[in-house]
mmCIF file of C-alpha atoms in Angstrom:
data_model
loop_
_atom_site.group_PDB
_atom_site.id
_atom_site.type_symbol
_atom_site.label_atom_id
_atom_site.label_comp_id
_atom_site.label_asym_id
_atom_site.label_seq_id
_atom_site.Cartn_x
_atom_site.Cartn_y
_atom_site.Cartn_z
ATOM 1 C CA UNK U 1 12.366 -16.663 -34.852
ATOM 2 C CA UNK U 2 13.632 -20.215 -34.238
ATOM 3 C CA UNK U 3 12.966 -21.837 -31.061
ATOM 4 C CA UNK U 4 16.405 -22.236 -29.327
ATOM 5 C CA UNK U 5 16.886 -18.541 -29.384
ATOM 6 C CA UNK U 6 13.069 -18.505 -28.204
ATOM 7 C CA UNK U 7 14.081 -20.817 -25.568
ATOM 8 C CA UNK U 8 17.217 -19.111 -24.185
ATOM 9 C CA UNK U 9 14.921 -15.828 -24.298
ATOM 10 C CA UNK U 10 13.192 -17.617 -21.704
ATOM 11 C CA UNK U 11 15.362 -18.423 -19.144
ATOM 12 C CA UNK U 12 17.240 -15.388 -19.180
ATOM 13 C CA UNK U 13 13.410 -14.178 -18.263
ATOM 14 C CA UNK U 14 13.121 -16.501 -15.679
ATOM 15 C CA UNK U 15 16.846 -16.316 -14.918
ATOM 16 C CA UNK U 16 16.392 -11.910 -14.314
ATOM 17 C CA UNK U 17 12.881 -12.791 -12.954
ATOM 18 C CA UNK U 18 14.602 -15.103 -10.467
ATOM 19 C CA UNK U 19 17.107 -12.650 -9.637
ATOM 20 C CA UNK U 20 14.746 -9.640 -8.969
ATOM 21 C CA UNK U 21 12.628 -11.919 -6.282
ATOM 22 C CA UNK U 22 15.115 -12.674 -4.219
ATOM 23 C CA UNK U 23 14.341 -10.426 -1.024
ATOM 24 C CA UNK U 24 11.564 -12.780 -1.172
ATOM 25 C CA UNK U 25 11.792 -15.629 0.830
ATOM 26 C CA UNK U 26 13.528 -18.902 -0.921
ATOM 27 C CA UNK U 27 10.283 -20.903 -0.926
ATOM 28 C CA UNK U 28 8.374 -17.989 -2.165
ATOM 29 C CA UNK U 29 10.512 -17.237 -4.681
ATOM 30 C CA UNK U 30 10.626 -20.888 -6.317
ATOM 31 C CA UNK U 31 6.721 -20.972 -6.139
ATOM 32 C CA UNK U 32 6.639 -17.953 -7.565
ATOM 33 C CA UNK U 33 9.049 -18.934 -10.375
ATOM 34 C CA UNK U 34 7.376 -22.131 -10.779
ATOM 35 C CA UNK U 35 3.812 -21.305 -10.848
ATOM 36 C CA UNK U 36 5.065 -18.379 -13.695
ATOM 37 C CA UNK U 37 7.239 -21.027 -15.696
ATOM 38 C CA UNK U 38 4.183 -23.562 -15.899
ATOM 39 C CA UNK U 39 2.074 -20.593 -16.974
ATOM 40 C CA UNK U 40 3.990 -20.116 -20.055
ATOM 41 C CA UNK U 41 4.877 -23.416 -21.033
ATOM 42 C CA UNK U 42 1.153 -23.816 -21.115
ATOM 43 C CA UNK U 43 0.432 -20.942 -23.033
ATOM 44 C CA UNK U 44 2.861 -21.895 -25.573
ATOM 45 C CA UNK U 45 1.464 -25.356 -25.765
ATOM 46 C CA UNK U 46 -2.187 -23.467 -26.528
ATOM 47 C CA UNK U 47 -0.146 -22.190 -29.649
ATOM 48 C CA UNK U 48 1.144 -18.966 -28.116
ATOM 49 C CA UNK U 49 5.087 -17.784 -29.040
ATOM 50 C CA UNK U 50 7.257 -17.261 -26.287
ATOM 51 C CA UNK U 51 7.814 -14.058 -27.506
ATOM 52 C CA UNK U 52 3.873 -13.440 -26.915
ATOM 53 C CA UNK U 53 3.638 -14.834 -23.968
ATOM 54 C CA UNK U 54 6.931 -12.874 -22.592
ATOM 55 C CA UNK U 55 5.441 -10.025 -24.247
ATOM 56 C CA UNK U 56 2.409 -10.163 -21.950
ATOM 57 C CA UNK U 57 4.427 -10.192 -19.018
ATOM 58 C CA UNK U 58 6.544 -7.245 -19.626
ATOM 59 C CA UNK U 59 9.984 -6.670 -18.437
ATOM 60 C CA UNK U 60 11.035 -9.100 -15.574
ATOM 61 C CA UNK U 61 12.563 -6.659 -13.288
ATOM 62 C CA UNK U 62 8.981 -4.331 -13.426
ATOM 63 C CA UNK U 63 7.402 -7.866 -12.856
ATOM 64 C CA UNK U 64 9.121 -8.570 -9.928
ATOM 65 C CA UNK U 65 8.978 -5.250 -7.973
ATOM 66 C CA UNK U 66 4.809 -5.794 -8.017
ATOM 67 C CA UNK U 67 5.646 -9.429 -5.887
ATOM 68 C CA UNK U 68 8.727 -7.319 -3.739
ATOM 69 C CA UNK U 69 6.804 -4.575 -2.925
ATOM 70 C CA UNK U 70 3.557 -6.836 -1.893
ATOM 71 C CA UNK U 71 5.852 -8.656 0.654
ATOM 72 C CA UNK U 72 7.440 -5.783 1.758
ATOM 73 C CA UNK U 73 4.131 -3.934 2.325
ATOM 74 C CA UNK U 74 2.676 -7.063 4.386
ATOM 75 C CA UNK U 75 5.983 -7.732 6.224
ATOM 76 C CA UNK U 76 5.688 -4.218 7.520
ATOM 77 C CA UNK U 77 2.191 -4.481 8.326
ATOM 78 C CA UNK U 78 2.260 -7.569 10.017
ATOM 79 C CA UNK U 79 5.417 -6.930 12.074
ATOM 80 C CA UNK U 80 3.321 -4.006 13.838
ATOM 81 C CA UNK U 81 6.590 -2.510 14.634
ATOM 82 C CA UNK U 82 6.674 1.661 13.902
ATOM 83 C CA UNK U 83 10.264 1.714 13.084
ATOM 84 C CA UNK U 84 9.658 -0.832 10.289
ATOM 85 C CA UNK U 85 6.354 0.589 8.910
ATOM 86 C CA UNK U 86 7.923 3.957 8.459
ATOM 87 C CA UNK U 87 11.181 2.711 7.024
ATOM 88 C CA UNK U 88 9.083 0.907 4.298
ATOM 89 C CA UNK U 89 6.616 3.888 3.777
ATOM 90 C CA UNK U 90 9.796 5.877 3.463
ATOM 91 C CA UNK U 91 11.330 3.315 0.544
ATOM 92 C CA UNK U 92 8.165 3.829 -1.138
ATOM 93 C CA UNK U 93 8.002 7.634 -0.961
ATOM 94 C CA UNK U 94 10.158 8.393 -4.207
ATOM 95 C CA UNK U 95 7.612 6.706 -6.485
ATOM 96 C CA UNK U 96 4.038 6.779 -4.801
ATOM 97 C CA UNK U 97 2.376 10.293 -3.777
ATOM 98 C CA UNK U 98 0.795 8.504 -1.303
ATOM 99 C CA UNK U 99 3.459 7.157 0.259
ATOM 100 C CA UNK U 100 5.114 10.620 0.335
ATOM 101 C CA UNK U 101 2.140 12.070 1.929
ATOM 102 C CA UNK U 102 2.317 9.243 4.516
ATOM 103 C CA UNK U 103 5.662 10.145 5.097
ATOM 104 C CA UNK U 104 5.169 14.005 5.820
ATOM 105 C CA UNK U 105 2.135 13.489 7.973
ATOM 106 C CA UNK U 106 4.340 10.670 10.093
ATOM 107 C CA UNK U 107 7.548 12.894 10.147
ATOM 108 C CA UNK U 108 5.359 15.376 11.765
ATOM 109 C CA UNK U 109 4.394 13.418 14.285
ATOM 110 C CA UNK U 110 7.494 11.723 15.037
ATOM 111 C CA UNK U 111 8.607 15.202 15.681
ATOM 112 C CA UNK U 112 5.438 15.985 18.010
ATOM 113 C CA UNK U 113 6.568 12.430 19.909
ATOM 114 C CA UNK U 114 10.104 13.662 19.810
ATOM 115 C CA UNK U 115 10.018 17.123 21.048
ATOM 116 C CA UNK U 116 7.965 16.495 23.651
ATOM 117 C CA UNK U 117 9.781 13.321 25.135
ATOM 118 C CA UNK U 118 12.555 16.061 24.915
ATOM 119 C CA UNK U 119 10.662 18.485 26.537
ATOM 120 C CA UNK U 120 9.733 16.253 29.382
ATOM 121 C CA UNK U 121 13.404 15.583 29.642
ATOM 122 C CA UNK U 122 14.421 19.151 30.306
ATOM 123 C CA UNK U 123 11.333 19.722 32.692
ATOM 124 C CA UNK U 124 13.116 16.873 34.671
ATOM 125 C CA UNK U 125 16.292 18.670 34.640
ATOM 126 C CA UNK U 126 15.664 22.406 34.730
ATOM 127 C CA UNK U 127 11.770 22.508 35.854
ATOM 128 C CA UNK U 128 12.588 26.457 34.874
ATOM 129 C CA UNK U 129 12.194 26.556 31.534
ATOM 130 C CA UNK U 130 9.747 24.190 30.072
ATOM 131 C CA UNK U 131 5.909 25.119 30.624
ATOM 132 C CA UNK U 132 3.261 26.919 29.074
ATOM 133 C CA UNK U 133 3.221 30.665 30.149
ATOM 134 C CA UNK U 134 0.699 33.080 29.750
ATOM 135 C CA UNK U 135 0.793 36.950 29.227
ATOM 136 C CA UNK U 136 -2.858 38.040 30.547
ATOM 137 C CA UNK U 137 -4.369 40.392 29.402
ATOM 138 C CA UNK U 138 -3.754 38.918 25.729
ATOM 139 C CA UNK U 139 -4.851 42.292 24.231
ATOM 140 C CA UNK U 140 -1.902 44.037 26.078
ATOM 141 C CA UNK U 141 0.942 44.674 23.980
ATOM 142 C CA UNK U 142 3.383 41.653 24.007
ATOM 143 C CA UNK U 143 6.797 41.679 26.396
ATOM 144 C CA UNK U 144 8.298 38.182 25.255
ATOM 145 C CA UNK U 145 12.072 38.413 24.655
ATOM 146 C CA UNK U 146 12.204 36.289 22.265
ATOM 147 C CA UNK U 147 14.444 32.968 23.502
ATOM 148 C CA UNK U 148 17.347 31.261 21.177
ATOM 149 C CA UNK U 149 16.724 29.648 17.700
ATOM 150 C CA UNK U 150 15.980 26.124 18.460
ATOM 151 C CA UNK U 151 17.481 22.935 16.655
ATOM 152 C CA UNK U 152 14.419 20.915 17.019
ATOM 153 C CA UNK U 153 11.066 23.021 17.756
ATOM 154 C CA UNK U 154 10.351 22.895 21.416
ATOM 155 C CA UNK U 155 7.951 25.826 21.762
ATOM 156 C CA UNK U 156 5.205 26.473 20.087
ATOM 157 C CA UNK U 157 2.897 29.690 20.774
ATOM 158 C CA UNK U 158 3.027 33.223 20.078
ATOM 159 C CA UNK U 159 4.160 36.701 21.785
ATOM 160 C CA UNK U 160 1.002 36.093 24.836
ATOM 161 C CA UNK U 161 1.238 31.990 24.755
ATOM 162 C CA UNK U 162 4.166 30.119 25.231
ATOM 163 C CA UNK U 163 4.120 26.351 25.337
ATOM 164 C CA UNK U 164 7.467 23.764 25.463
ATOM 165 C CA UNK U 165 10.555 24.942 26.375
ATOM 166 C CA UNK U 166 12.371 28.731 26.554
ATOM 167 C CA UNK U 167 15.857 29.273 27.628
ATOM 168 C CA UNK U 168 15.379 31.870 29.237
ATOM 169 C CA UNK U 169 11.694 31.608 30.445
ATOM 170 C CA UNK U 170 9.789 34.434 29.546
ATOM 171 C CA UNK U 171 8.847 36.944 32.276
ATOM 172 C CA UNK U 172 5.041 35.860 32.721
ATOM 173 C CA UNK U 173 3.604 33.248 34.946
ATOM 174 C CA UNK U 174 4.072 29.779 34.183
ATOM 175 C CA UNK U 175 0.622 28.202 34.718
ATOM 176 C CA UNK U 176 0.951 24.412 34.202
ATOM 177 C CA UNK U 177 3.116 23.907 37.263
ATOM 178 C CA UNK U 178 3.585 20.188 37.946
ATOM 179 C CA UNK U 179 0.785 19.366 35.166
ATOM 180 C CA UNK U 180 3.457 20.202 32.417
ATOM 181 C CA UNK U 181 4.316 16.171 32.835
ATOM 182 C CA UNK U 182 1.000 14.814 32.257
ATOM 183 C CA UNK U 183 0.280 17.412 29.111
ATOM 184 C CA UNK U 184 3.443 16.180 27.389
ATOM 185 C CA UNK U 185 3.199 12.714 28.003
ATOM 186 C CA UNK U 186 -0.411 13.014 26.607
ATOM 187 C CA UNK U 187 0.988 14.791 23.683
ATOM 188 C CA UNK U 188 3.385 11.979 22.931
ATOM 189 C CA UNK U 189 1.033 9.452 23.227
ATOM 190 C CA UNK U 190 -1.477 11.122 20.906
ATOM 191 C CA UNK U 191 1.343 11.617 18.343
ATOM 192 C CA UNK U 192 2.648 8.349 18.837
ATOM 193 C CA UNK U 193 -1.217 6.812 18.259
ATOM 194 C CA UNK U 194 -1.383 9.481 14.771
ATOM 195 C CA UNK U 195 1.934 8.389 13.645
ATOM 196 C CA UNK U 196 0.800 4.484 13.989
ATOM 197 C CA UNK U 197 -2.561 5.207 12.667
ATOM 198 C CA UNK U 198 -0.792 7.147 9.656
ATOM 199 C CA UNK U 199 1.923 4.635 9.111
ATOM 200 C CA UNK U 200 -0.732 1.567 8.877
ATOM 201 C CA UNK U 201 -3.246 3.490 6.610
ATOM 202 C CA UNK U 202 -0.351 4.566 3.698
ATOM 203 C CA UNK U 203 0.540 0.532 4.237
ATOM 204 C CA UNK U 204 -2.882 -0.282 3.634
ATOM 205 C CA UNK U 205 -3.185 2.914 0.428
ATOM 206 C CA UNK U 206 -0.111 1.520 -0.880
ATOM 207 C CA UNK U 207 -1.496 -2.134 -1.035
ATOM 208 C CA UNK U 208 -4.909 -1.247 -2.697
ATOM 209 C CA UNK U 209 -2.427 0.679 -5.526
ATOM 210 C CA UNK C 1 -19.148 13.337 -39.600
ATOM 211 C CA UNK C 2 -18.017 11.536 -36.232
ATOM 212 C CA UNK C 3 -14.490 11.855 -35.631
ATOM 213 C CA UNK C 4 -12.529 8.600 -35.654
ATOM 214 C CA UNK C 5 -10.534 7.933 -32.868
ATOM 215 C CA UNK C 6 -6.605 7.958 -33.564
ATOM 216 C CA UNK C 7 -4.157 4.945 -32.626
ATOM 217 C CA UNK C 8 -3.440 7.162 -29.221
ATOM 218 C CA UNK C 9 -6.742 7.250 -27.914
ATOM 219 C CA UNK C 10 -7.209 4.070 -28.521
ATOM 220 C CA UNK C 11 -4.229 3.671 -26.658
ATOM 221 C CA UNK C 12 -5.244 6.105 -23.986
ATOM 222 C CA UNK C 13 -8.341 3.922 -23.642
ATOM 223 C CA UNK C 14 -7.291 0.942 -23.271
ATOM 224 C CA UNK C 15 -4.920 2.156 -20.229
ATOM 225 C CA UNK C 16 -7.875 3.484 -18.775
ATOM 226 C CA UNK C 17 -9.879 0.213 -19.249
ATOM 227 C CA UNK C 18 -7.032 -1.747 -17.960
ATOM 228 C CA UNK C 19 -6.802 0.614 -14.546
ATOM 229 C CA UNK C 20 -11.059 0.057 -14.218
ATOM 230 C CA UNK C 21 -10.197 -3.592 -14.539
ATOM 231 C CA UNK C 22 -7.486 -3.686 -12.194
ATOM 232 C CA UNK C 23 -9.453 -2.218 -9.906
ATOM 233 C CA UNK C 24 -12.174 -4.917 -10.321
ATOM 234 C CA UNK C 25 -10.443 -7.813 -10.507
ATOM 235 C CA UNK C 26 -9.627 -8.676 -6.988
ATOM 236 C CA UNK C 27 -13.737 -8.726 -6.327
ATOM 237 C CA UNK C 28 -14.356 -10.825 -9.821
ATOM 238 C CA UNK C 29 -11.381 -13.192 -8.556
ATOM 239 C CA UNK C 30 -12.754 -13.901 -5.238
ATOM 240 C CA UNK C 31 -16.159 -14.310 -6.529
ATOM 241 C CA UNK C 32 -14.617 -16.724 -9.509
ATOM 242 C CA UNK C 33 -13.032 -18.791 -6.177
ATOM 243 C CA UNK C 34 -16.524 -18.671 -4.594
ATOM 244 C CA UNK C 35 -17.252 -21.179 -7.113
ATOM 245 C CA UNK C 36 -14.450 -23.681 -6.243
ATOM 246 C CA UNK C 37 -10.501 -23.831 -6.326
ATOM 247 C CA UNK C 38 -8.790 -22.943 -9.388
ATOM 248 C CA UNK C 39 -5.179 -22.351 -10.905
ATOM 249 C CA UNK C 40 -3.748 -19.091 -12.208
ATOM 250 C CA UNK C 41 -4.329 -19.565 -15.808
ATOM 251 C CA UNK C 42 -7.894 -21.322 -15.537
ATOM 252 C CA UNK C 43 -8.745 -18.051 -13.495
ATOM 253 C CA UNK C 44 -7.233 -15.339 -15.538
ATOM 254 C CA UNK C 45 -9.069 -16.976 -18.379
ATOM 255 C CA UNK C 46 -12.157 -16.653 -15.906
ATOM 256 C CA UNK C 47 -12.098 -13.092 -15.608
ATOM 257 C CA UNK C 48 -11.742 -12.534 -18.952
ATOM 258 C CA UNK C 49 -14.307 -14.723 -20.125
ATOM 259 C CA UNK C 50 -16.855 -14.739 -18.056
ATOM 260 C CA UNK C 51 -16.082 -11.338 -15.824
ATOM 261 C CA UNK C 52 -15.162 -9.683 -19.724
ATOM 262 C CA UNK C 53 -12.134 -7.962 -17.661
ATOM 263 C CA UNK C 54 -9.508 -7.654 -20.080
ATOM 264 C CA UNK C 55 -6.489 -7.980 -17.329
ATOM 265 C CA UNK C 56 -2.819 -7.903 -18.358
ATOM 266 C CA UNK C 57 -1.492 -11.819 -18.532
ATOM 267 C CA UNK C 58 1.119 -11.070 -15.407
ATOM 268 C CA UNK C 59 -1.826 -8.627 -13.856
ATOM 269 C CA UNK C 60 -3.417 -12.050 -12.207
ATOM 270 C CA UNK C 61 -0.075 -13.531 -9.946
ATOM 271 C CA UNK C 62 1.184 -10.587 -7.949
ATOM 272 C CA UNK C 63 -3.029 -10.050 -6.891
ATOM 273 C CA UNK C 64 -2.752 -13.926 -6.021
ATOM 274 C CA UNK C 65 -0.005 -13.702 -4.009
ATOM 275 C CA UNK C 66 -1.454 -10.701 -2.243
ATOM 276 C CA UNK C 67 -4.209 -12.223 -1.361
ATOM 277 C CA UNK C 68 -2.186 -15.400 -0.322
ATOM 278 C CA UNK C 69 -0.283 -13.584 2.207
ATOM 279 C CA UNK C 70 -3.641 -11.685 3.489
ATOM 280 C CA UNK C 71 -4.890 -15.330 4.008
ATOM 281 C CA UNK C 72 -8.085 -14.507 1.647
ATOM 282 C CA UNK C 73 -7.051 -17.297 -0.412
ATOM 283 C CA UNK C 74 -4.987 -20.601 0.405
ATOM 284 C CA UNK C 75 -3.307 -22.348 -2.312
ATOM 285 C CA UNK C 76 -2.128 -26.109 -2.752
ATOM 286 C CA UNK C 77 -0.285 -27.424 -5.441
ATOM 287 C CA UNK C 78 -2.174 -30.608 -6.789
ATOM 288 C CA UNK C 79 -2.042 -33.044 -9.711
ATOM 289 C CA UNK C 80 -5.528 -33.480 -11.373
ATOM 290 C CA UNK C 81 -6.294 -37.024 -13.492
ATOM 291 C CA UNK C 82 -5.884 -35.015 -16.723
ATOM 292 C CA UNK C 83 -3.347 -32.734 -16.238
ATOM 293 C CA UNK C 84 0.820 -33.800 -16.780
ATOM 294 C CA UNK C 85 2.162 -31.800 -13.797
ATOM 295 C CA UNK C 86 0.951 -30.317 -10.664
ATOM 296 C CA UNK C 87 -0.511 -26.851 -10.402
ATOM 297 C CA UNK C 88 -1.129 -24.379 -7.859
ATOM 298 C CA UNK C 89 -4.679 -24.384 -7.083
ATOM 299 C CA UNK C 90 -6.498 -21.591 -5.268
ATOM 300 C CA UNK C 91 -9.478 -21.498 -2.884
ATOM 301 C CA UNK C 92 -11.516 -19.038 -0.889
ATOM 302 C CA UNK C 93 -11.118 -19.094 2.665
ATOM 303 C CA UNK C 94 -12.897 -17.652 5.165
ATOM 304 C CA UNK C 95 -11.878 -14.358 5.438
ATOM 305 C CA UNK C 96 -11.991 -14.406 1.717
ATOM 306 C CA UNK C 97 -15.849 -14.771 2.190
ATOM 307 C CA UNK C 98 -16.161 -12.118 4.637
ATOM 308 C CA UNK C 99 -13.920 -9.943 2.075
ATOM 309 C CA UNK C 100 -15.968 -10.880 -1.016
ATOM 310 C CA UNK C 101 -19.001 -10.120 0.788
ATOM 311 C CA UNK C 102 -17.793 -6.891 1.780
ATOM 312 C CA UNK C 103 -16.149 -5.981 -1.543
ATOM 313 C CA UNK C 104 -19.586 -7.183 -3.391
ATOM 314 C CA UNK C 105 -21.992 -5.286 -1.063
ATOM 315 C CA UNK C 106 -20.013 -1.840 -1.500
ATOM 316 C CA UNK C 107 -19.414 -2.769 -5.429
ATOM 317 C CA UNK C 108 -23.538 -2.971 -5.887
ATOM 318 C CA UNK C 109 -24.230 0.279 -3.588
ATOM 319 C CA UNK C 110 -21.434 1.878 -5.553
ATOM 320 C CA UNK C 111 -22.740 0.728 -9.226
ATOM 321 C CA UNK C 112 -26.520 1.632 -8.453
ATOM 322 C CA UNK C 113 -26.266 4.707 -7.016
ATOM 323 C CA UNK C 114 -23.524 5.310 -10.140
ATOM 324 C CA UNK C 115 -25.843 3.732 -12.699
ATOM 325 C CA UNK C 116 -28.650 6.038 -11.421
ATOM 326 C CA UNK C 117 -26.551 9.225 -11.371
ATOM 327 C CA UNK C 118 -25.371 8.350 -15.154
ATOM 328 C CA UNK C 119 -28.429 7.734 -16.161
ATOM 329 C CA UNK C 120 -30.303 10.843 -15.205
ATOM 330 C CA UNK C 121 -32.824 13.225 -17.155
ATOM 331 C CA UNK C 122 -32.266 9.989 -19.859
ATOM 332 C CA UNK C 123 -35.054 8.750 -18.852
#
């Protein structure tokens, strides 16, 4: 092959290279670009082909996405922010296993934060029907109507343990009283640490890859 | 008669190699800075030299700038006496000493207790 064509093989390397950086920012991009284009020019001039050297570096797209997905991985690390971290380990779930695991073990406890912030919101309204109530003795046989089908999971338990919220309460004594408050903000705390702790460990799985 | 691999498991080797060696690289490359500041193709001819890791050409830069943006290495583009043009050089910092220790202190408890495992009833 002659060298023009050799050459223009180049910069529409660089040129696609360029174009796949750029939710990079502008002066990481051009080091990037720069640091890459004096890489090759000095492989050439240690009697390499273009072709070789381009060769070496695979398609400049798949090149790219290792330097995109690097910054978006520390971005969302270092901005500390949940919403971000899971938005990015969510981007990343289609093509990393670990990444999709991340994202399961977050949803669920984004829905542990969730239902009980909207637990704690009914208790505030209609103290009635949110609490944990218990059947005694458990070995009798159960009389829980069973309440509506629920949207969002609000209860968990069984026929002898209720916990969360049941429209209508069931017949047994609600024990929690008043304490309901402080078990559901703990709960949403402790999801809201796992889900953090989750998010920033797939970050950190997903970085090692 | 010992069976002579075909083309794909040579193929199918040299993948796996290459995943060992990405895996190693980051400690070789901090250890290779330990040594004094360097550019990218000074160090990926480092690692395969002297580390005899047989990393991909574009393997090196997307590691660099990882390490960049952890602050394990800083980088500086300078001009050299005998070079034409300036190049990014590369140095460890300090939490790319605390790393490298780290890194290098699980690689050895890793490789011994490894080496030993491999290696028994051989002896």
């Amino acid at each position: 092959m002659s060298t023009v064509p050799s050459l223009t093989q180049l910069s529409v390397w660089l040129k696609k290279f360029e174009t796949e950086l750029s939710p990079l920012p502008a002066a990481d991009t051009s080091e990037i670009l720069r640091e890459i284009q004096d890489h090759i020019y000095e492989r050439v001039a240690q009697g390499q082909s273009i072709e070789e050297v381009l060769g070496a570096f695979g398609d400049a797209s798949e090149y790219a996405q290792g330097f995109v997905d690097d910054h978006a991985l520390a971005g969302a690390r270092d901005s500390k922010r949940t919403l971000r971290m899971f938005t990015t380990v969510a981007g990343f779930a289609r093509r990393s296993l670990i990444a999709c695991l991340g994202l399961i073990a977050a949803s669920i406890f984004a829905l542990l934060i969730t239902s009980s912030l909207v637990c704690m919101a009914i208790k505030i309204a209609k103290p009635e029907l949110v609490g944990l109530w218990v059947d005694r003795p458990l070995s009798a046989q159960h009389r829980y109507v069973h309440s509506e089908r629920q949207t969002i999971p609000l209860r968990l338990g069984n026929d002898h343990i209720q916990f969360g919220y049941s429209n209508p309460p069931p017949h047994f004594p609600e024990v929690l009283g008043m304490w309901m408050y402080l078990c559901l903000n703990t709960l949403a705390l402790l999801g809201y640490i796992a889900l953090r702790f989750t998010l920033f460990r797939t970050l950190k799985g997903l970085s090692r890859k | 008669m010992p069976i002579k691999p075909s083309a794909q498991d040579k193929l199918s080797r040299d993948k796996h190699r290459t995943q060992i060696f990405k895996g190693m690289a980051e400690l070789a490359l901090l250890r290779l800075l330990k040594d004094g500041p360097e550019y990218g193709l000074r160090i990926l001819d480092g690692l395969r030299e002297a580390a005899g890791l047989k990393i991909a050409e574009g393997t090196l830069y997307p590691l660099l700038y990882r390490l960049e943006k952890g602050g394990f290495i800083a980088a500086e583009w300078r001009i050299l006496d005998n070079a034409s043009h300036p190049r990014k050089y590369y140095s460890l910092t300090e939490p790319g000493r605390a790393e490298l220790e780290t890194q290098l202190n699980d690689w050895l408890a890793i490789s011994e207790k490894l080496q030993a495992f491999l290696n028994r009833g051989d002896q």
